[in-house]
XYZ file of C-alpha atoms in Angstrom:
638
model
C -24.482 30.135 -70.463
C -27.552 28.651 -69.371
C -26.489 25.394 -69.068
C -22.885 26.757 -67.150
C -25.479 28.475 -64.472
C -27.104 25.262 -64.150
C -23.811 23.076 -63.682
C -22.957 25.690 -61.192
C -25.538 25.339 -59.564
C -25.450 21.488 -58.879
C -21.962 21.759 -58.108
C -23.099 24.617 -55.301
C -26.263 22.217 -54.260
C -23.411 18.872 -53.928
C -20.910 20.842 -51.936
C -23.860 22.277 -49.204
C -24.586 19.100 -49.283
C -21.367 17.955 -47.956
C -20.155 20.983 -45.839
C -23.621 21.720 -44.372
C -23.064 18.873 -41.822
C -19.538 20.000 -41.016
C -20.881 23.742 -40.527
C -23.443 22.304 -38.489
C -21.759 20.171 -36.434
C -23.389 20.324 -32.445
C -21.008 22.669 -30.153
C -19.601 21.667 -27.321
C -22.195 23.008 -25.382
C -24.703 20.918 -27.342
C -23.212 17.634 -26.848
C -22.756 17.931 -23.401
C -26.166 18.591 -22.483
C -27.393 15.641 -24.895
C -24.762 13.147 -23.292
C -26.363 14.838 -19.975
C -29.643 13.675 -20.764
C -28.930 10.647 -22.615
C -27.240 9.728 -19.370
C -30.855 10.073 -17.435
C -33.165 8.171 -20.122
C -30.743 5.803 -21.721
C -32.104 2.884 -19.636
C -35.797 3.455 -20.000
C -36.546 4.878 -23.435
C -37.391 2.754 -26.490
C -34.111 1.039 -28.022
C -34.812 3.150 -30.866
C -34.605 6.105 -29.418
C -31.928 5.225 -27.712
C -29.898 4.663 -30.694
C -31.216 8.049 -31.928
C -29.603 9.581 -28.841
C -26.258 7.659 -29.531
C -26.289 8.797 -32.910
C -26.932 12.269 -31.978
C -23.478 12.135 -29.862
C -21.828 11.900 -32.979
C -17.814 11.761 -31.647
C -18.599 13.078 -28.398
C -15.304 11.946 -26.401
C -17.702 10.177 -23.592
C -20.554 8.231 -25.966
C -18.958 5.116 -24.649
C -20.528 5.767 -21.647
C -23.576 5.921 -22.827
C -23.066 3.003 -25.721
C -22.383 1.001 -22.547
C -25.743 1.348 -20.960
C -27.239 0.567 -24.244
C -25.388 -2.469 -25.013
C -26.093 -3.456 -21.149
C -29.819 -3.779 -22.182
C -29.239 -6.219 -24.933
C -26.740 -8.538 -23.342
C -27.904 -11.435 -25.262
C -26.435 -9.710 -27.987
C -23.220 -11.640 -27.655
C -21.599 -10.201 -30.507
C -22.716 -6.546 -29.732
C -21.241 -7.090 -26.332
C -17.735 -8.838 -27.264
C -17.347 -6.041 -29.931
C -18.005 -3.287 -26.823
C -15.481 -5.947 -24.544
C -12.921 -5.593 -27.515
C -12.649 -1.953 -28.201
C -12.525 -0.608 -24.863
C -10.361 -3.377 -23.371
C -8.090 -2.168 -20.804
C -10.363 0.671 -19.932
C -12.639 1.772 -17.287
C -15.459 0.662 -19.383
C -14.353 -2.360 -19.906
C -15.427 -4.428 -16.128
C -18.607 -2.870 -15.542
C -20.000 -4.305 -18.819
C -18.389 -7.699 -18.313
C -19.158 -7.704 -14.943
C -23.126 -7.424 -15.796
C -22.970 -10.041 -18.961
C -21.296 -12.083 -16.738
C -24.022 -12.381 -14.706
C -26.461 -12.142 -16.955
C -24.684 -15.595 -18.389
C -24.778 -17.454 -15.191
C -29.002 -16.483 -15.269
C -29.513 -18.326 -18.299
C -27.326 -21.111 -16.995
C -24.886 -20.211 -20.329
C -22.412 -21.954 -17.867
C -19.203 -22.715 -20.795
C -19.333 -18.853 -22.230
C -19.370 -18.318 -18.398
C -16.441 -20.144 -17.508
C -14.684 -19.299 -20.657
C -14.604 -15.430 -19.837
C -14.113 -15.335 -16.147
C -11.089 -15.479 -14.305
C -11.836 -16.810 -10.707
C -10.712 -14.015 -7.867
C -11.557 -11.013 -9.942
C -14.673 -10.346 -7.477
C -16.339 -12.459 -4.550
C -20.002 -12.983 -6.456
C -18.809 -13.741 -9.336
C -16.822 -16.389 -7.352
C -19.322 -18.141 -5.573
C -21.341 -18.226 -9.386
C -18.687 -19.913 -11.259
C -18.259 -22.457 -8.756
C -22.401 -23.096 -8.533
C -22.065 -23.437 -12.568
C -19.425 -26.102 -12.394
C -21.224 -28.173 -9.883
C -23.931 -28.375 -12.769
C -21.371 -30.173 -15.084
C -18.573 -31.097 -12.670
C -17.862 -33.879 -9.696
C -18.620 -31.893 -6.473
C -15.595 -33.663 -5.604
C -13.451 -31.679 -7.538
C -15.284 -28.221 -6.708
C -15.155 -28.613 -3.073
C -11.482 -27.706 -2.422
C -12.701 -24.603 -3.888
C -15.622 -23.502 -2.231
C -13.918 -24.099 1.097
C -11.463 -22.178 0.188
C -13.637 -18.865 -0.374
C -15.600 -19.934 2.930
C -11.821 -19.623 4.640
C -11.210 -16.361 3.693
C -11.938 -14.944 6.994
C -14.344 -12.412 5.850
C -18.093 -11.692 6.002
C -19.327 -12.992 2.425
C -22.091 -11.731 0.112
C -25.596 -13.068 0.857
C -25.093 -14.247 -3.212
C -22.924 -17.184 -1.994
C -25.118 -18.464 0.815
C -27.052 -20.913 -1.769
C -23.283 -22.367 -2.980
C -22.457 -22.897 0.797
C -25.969 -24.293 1.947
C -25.059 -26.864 -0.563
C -21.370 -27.351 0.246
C -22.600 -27.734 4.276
C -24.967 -30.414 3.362
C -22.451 -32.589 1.458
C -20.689 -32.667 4.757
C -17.844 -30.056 3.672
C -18.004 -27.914 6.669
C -16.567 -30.161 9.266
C -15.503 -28.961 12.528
C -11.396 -28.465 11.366
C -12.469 -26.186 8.581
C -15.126 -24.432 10.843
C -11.630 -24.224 13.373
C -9.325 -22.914 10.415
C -11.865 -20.117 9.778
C -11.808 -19.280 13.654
C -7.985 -19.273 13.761
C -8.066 -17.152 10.296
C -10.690 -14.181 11.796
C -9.017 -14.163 15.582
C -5.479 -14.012 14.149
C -6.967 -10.808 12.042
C -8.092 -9.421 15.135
C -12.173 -10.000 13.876
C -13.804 -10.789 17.237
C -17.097 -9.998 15.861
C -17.202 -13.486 13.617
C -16.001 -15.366 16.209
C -19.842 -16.324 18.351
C -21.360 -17.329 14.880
C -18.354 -19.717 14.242
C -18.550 -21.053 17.708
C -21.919 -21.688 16.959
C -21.257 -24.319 14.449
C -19.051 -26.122 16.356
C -19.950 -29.573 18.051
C -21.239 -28.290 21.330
C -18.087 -30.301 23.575
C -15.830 -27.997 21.232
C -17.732 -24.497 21.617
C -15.652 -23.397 24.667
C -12.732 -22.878 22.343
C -14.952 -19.957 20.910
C -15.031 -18.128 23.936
C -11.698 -19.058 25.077
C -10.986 -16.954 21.664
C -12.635 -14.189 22.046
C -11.463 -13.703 25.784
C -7.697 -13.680 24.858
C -8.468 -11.696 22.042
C -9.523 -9.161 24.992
C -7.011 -9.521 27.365
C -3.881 -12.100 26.168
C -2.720 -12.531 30.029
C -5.164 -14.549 30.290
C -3.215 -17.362 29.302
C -0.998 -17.143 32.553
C -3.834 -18.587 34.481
C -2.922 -22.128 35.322
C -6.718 -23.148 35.162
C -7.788 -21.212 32.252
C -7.218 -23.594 29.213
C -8.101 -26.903 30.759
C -5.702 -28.912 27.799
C -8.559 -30.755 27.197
C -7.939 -30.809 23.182
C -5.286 -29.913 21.434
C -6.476 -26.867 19.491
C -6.170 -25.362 22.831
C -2.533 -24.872 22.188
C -2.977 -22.803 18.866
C -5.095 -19.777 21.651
C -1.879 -20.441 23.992
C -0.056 -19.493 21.032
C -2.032 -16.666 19.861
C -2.029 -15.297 23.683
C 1.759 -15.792 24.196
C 2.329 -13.850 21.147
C 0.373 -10.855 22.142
C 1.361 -11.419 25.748
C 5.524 -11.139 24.757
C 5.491 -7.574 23.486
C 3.284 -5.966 26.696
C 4.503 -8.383 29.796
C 7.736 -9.830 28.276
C 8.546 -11.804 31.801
C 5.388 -13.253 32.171
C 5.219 -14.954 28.589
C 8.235 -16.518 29.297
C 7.105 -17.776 32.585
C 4.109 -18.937 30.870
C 6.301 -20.754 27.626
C 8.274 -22.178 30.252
C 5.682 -23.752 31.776
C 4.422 -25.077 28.449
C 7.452 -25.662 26.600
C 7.692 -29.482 26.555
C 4.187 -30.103 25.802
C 3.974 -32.683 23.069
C 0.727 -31.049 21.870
C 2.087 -27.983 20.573
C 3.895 -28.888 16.865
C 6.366 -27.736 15.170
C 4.955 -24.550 12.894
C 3.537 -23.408 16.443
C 6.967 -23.426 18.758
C 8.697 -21.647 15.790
C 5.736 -18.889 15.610
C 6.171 -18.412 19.170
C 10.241 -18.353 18.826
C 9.621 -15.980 15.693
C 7.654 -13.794 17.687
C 9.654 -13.834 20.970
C 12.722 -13.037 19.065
C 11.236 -10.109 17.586
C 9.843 -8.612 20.576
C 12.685 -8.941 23.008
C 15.416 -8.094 20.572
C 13.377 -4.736 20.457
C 13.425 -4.357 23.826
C 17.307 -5.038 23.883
C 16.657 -8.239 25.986
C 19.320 -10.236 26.278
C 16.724 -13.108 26.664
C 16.112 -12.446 22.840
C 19.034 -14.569 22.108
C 17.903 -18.231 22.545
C 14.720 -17.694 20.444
C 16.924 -15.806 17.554
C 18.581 -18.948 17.018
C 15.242 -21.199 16.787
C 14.223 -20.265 13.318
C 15.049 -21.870 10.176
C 16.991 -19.799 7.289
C 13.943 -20.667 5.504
C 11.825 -18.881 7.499
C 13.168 -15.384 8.396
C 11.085 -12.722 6.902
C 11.967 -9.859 6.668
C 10.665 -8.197 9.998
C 12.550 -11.303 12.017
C 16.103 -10.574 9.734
C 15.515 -6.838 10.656
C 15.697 -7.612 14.762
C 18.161 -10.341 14.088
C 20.496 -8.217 12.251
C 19.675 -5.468 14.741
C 20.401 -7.661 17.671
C 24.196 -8.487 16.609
C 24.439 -5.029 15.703
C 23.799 -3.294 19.550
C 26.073 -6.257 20.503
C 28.701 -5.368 18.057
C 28.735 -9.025 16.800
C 30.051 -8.481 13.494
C 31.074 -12.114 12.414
C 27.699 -13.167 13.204
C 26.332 -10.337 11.311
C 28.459 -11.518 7.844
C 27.009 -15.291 9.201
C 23.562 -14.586 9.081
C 23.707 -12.565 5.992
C 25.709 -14.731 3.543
C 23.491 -17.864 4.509
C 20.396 -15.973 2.856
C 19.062 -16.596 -0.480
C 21.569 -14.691 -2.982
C 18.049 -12.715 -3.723
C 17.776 -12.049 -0.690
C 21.019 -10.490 0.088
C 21.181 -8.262 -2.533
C 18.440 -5.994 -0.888
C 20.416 -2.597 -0.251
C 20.227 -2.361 3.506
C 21.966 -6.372 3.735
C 24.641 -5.005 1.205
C 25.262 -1.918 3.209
C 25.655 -4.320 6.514
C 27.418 -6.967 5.084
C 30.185 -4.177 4.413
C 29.754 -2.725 7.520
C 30.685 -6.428 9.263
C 33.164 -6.950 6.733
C 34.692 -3.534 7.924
C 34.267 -3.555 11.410
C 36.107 -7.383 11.079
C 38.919 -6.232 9.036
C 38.097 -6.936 5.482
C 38.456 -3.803 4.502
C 38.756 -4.437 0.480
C 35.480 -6.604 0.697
C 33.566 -3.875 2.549
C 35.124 -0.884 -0.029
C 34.140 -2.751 -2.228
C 30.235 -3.119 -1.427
C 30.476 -0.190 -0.638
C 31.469 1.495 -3.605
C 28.552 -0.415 -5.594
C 25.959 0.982 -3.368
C 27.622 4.394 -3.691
C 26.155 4.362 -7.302
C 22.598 4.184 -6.456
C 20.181 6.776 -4.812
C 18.717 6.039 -1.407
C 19.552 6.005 2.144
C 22.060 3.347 2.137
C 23.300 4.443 -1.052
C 23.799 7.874 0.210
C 25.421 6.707 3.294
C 27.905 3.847 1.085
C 28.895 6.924 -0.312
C 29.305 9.074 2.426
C 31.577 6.754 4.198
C 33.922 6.488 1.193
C 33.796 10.389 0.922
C 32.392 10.434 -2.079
C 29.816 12.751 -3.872
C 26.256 11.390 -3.674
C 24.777 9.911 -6.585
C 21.035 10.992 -7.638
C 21.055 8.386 -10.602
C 18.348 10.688 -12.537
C 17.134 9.267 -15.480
C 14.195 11.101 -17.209
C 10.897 8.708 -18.097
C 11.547 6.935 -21.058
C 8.616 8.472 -22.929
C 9.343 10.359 -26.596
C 7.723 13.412 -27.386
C 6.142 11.478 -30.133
C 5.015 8.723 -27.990
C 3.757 11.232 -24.671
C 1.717 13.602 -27.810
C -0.042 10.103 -28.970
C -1.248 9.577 -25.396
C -2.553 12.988 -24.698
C -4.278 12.922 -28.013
C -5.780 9.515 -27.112
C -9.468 8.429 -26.209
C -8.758 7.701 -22.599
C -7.378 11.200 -22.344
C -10.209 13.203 -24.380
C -12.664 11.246 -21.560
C -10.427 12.724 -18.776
C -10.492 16.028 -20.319
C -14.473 15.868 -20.726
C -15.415 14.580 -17.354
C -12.869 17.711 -16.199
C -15.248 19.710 -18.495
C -18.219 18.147 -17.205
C -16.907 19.140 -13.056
C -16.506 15.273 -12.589
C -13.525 15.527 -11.179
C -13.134 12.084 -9.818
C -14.806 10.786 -13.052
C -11.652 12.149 -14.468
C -9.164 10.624 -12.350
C -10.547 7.547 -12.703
C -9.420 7.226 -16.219
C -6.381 8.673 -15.695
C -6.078 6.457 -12.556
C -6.764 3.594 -14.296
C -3.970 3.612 -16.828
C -1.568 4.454 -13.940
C -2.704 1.126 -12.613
C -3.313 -1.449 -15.115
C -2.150 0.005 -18.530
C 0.924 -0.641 -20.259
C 4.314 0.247 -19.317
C 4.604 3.280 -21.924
C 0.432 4.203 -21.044
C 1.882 4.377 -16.913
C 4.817 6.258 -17.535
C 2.942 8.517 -19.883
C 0.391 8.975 -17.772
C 3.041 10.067 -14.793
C 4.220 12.752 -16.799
C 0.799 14.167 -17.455
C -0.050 14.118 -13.802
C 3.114 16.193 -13.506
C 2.873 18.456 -16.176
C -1.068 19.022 -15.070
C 0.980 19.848 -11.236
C -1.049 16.933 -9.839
C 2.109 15.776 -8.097
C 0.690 13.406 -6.117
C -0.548 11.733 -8.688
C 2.234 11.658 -11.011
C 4.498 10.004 -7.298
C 1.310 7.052 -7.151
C 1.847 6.911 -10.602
C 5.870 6.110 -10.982
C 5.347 3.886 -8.029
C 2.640 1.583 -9.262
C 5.223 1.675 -12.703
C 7.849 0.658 -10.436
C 9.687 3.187 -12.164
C 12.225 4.947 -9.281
C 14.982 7.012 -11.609
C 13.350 10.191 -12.509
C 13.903 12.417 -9.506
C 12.797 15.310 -11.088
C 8.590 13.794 -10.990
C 9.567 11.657 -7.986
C 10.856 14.552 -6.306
C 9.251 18.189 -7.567
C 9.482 21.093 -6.522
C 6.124 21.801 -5.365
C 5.736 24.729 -2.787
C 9.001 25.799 -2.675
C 8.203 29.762 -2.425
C 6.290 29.302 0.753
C 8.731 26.656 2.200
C 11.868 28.424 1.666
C 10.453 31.856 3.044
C 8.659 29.956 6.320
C 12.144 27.780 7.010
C 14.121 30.570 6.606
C 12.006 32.280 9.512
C 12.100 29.501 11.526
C 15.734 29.467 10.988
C 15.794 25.418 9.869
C 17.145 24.142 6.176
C 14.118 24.541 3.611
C 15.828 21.349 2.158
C 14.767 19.570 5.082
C 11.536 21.002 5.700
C 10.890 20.055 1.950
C 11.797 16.726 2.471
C 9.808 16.356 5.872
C 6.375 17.523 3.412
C 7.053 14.567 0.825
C 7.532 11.821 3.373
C 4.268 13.778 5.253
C 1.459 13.734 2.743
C 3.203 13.831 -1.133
C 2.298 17.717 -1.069
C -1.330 17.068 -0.810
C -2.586 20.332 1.038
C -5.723 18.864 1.969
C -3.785 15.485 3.198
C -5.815 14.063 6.930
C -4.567 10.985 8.547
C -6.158 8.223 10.700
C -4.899 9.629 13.736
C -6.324 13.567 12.580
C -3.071 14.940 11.485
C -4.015 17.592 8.432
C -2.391 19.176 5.929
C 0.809 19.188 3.995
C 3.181 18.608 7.250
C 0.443 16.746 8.928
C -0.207 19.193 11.778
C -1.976 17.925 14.970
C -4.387 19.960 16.007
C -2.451 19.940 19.604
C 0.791 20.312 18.460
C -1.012 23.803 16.210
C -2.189 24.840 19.871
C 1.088 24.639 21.344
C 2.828 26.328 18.393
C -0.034 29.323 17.925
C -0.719 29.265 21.904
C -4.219 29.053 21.155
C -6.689 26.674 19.559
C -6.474 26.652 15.835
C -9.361 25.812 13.678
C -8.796 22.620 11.562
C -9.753 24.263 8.280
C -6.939 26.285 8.377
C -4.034 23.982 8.595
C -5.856 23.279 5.078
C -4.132 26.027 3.971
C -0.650 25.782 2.876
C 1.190 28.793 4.201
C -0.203 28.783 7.593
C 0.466 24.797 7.794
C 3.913 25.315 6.411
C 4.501 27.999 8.431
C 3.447 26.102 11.793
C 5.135 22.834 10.601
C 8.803 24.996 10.202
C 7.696 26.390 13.540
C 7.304 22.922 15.022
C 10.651 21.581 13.202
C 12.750 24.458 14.819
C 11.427 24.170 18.238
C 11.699 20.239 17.774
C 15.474 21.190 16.811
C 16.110 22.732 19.483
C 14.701 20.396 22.454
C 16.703 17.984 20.858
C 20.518 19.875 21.270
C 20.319 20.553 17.051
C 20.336 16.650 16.547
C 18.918 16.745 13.349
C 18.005 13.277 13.332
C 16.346 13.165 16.425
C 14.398 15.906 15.457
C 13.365 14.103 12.909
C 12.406 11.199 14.505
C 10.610 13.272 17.463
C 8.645 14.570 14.225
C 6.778 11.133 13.886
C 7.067 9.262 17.157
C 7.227 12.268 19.776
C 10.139 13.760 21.767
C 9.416 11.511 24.964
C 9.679 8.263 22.579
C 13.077 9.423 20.835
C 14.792 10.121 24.531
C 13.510 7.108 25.516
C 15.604 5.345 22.895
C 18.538 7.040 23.165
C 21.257 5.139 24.590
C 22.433 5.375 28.017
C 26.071 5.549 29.528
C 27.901 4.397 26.128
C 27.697 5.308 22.658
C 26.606 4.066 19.473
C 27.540 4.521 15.840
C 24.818 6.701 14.298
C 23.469 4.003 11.660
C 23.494 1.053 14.156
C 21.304 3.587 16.309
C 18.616 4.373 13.202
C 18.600 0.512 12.496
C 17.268 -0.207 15.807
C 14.730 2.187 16.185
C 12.318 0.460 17.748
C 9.095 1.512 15.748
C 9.312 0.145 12.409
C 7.027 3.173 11.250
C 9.943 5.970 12.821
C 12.662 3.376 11.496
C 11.483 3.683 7.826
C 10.270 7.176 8.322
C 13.804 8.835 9.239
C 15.731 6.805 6.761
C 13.075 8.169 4.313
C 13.417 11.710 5.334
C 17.102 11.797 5.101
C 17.499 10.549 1.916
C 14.935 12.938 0.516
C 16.992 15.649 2.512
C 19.849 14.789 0.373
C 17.973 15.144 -2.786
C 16.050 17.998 -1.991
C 19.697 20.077 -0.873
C 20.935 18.631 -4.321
C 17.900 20.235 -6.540
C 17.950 23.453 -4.069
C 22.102 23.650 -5.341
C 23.270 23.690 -1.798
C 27.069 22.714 -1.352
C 26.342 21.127 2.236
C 26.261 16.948 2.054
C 23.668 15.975 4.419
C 24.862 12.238 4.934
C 29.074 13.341 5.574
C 28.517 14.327 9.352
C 26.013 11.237 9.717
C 28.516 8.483 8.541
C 30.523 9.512 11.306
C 28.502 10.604 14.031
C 27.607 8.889 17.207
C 24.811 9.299 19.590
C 24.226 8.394 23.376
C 24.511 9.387 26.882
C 27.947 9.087 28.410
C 29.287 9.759 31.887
């Protein structure tokens, strides 16, 4: 019996032994406030108590952190640090320790392990250090090309490069043409503030270019000054360009007096006639000027962008053109053409010309999709629109694996911790640069977590367009269906006007100081309240809501209940929208939203109707918002 007592007991003893660790695991509590200190001391305690404090994190969900500060202080511990590199590749932790053994690398002139680990671009310094490494081993020949490239780039560079360029200048790389590329480069950005230190390293006889430069930059009719460029070098004619560029969209008349004047110049080449065609066309096709014609037909297939197809296409539209339209389109790049708003005016032309099976047939195929040409295809053919929804490919198995996984439990923690942006930073990251399944995952956590925002960002940057349900939510639909019902407008709409405004982020402020979730001007709160309104509160959704409705009914109203004016008066003002209506004739209602002047108002109603459509789709509303539009023409008759 004695001995049974005794074997009990040893068996008791072993299994204290192995629970009492388990019963004693740290709380929550506990590990947070040694991973809050830990955080203070890790860089200046003894390694060995360092380690202690990583030990005493045990599986504390953000001990990476912390391991990453400690393996920072050993960096010539290659293998420590490629084992770090290795298990938290792909993750916020991963850059800022590469980053510093990077550098640390280049100090002990390590240059191959260097070279072998960086990718050039990935950050400036880093940049101008890989290149000083390979001029230790390398031709300078063959590193110059290089170097003058980063010295182009047009911006203000870290002091860390100025030893790479001292050295580059002395070989004799920094000749006047590269000192002039970098002066072109800045002015065409609009950086005047570069522009005295780069004259400054010009040969004196060539500094008056700089200030030439900088004056146009101020005030482009300068150029129509007979005696103000004195043509005494040819680089003269790339300001003349920049000036007549600027100079076409303000004083149309007096930039082409001004090309006329220059036009057979045999200093001006090739690249710089067709930028100043390019940029004429574009400007007086905006301004319907018939003038706008000649330059359309200067540039190359090969170089229409997209802006100069957009006033080209425009143009022959307002001139009801339509063989020229199907012209221009069908000699693009098949890639090219396939973009949804050349489909829907290929058909258009082919309609409007008489091939009516060629246009139904177009047609129908953009029919299927969801989007504002899709919704209008449709819409002319009479047939239901098509929302295409297709949920995010992401199992319940697969979506349970990624909130269960590392990168999530660090979220979670730095939520925990009231890091807030700590947090979105991991999720952030994996929205950006994580795998296909890790973005789309991490969408539908932003969405099921009701950061909506987010979850939009997040579908985008997956490229990912199909699930309407995240792309579209229905975020503060109590408030907006009780306010637009007040104001007497559609809540679909109003709902629709909010996602194109600020993706339902209440405490949304743009550039110009519009706030809020319909981006409310302080002003345009004045003139709905009748008094000054305090900014802080159009922070607040029901009162914003409630004075953007407000604002779309009166907006409604000025504008005879033409919805789409309305919303174009929304983003570009009332004044701008009569402005562009047309006068004494008519014009089909899509020809009239393609050649909105403001590219900004142009995208922006096409935007807003299509999410009209979908929103009065999710809301179950019978009414089709597109059927009355595919028909409808605007303009001042009589």
């Amino acid at each position: 019996m004695g001995q049974l007592k005794s074997g009990l007991a040893v068996v008791v003893l072993w299994c204290g032994a192995v629970l009492a660790p388990a019963l004693a695991a740290p709380s929550d509590a506990v590990l947070r406030e040694r991973f809050l200190q830990a955080e203070k001391k890790i860089h200046k305690v003894p390694l060995a108590q360092a380690e202690k404090m990583l030990r005493d994190l045990h599986a504390y969900p953000l001990k990476p952190y912390i391991e990453l500060e400690y393996v920072s202080r050993t960096l010539g511990n290659t293998e420590a640090v490629q084992k770090f590199l290795q298990q938290y590749k792909g993750t916020p932790l991963e850059w800022p320790l590469k980053k510093r053994w990077l550098l640390y690398l280049a100090g002990v002139q390590l240059t191959q392990p260097f070279l072998k680990h960086y990718q050039m671009g990935t950050d400036t310094v880093l940049d101008c250090t890989a290149l000083q490494l390979r001029l230790l081993n390398e031709p300078p020949a063959q590193v110059w090309p290089q170097v003058t490239h980063l010295w182009l780039d047009g911006e203000s560079l870290p002091k860390e490069c100025d030893p790479l360029f001292k050295r580059w200048q002395k070989a004799g790389q920094r000749t006047p043409e590269v000192v002039w590329a970098r002066l072109v480069k800045a002015a065409d950005g609009g950086d005047d503030r570069i522009i005295p230190y780069l004259r400054t390293l010009m040969p004196a006889k060539l500094q008056y270019l700089g200030d030439k430069w900088k004056q146009v930059l101020e005030e482009p009719a300068l150029v129509s000054r007979q005696k103000f460029l004195p043509l005494k070098h040819p680089w003269e004619r790339e300001i003349l360009t920049f000036g007549l560029k600027k100079l076409v969209w303000k004083k149309p008349d007096q930039a082409l007096a001004v090309w006329a004047r220059y036009e057979m110049d045999p200093h001006f080449t090739k690249s710089q006639r067709i930028d100043v065609a390019r940029n004429f066309a574009i400007a007086l096709a905006s301004k319907d000027d018939s003038r706008a014609a000649k330059f359309l037909a200067m540039v190359p297939v090969e170089l229409k962008d997209d802006l100069f197809l957009q006033w080209q296409i425009t143009w022959y539209l307002r001139q009801q053109q339509w063989p020229r339209v199907i012209e221009v389109l069908n000699e693009l790049p098949e890639a090219t053409r396939k973009d949804d708003s050349w489909q829907y005016w290929l058909a258009r032309a082919y309609e409007q010309s008489g091939n009516h099976e060629q246009s139904k047939q177009i047609l129908t195929a953009l029919a299927a999709t969801r989007g504002y040409y899709g919704f209008m295809a449709a819409a002319k053919l009479g047939l239901p629109p098509s929302l295409a929804h297709k949920p995010v490919p992401v199992s319940k198995e697969q979506y349970q694996a990624f909130r269960n996984s590392d990168s999530m439990q660090r979220m979670r923690e730095w939520e925990q911790l009231g890091r807030p942006n700590a947090a979105k930073r991991e999720l952030t990251f994996l929205q950006k640069y994580g795998t296909p399944q890790q973005q789309l995952s991490a969408a539908k956590l932003a969405y099921d977590n009701g950061w909506y925002d987010r979850a939009i960002f997040a579908l985008a940057d997956a490229g990912y367009w199909d699930d309407v349900e995240m792309r579209f939510p229905m975020v503060y639909n109590k408030e907006i269906q009780k306010h637009a019902k007040a104001a007497h407008v559609d809540p679909a709409w109003a709902m629709a006007i909010t996602r194109r405004e600020s993706t339902f982020i209440p405490t949304a402020k743009s550039p110009v100081g519009a706030h809020g979730l319909m981006q409310i001007m302080p002003r345009t709160a004045k003139h709905i309240a009748g008094r000054n309104v305090k900014v802080e509160a159009l922070y607040n959704p029901n009162t914003n809501i409630d004075m953007g409705t407000d604002y779309l009914r009166y907006l409604l109203r000025a504008n005879d209940n033409n919805l789409v004016f309305a919303t174009a008066s929304y983003n570009a003002g009332y004044s701008n929208v009569q402005r562009w209506i047309p006068k004494n004739r008519e014009m089909e209602l899509d020809v009239w939203i393609e050649t909105i002047p403001f590219k900004e108002t142009r995208e922006y109603v096409k935007a807003v109707l299509a999410y009209y459509q979908i929103y009065n789709i999710r809301m179950n509303q019978e009414q089709d918002v597109f059927a009355p539009l595919a028909t409808m023409k605007v303009g001042q008759t009589g």
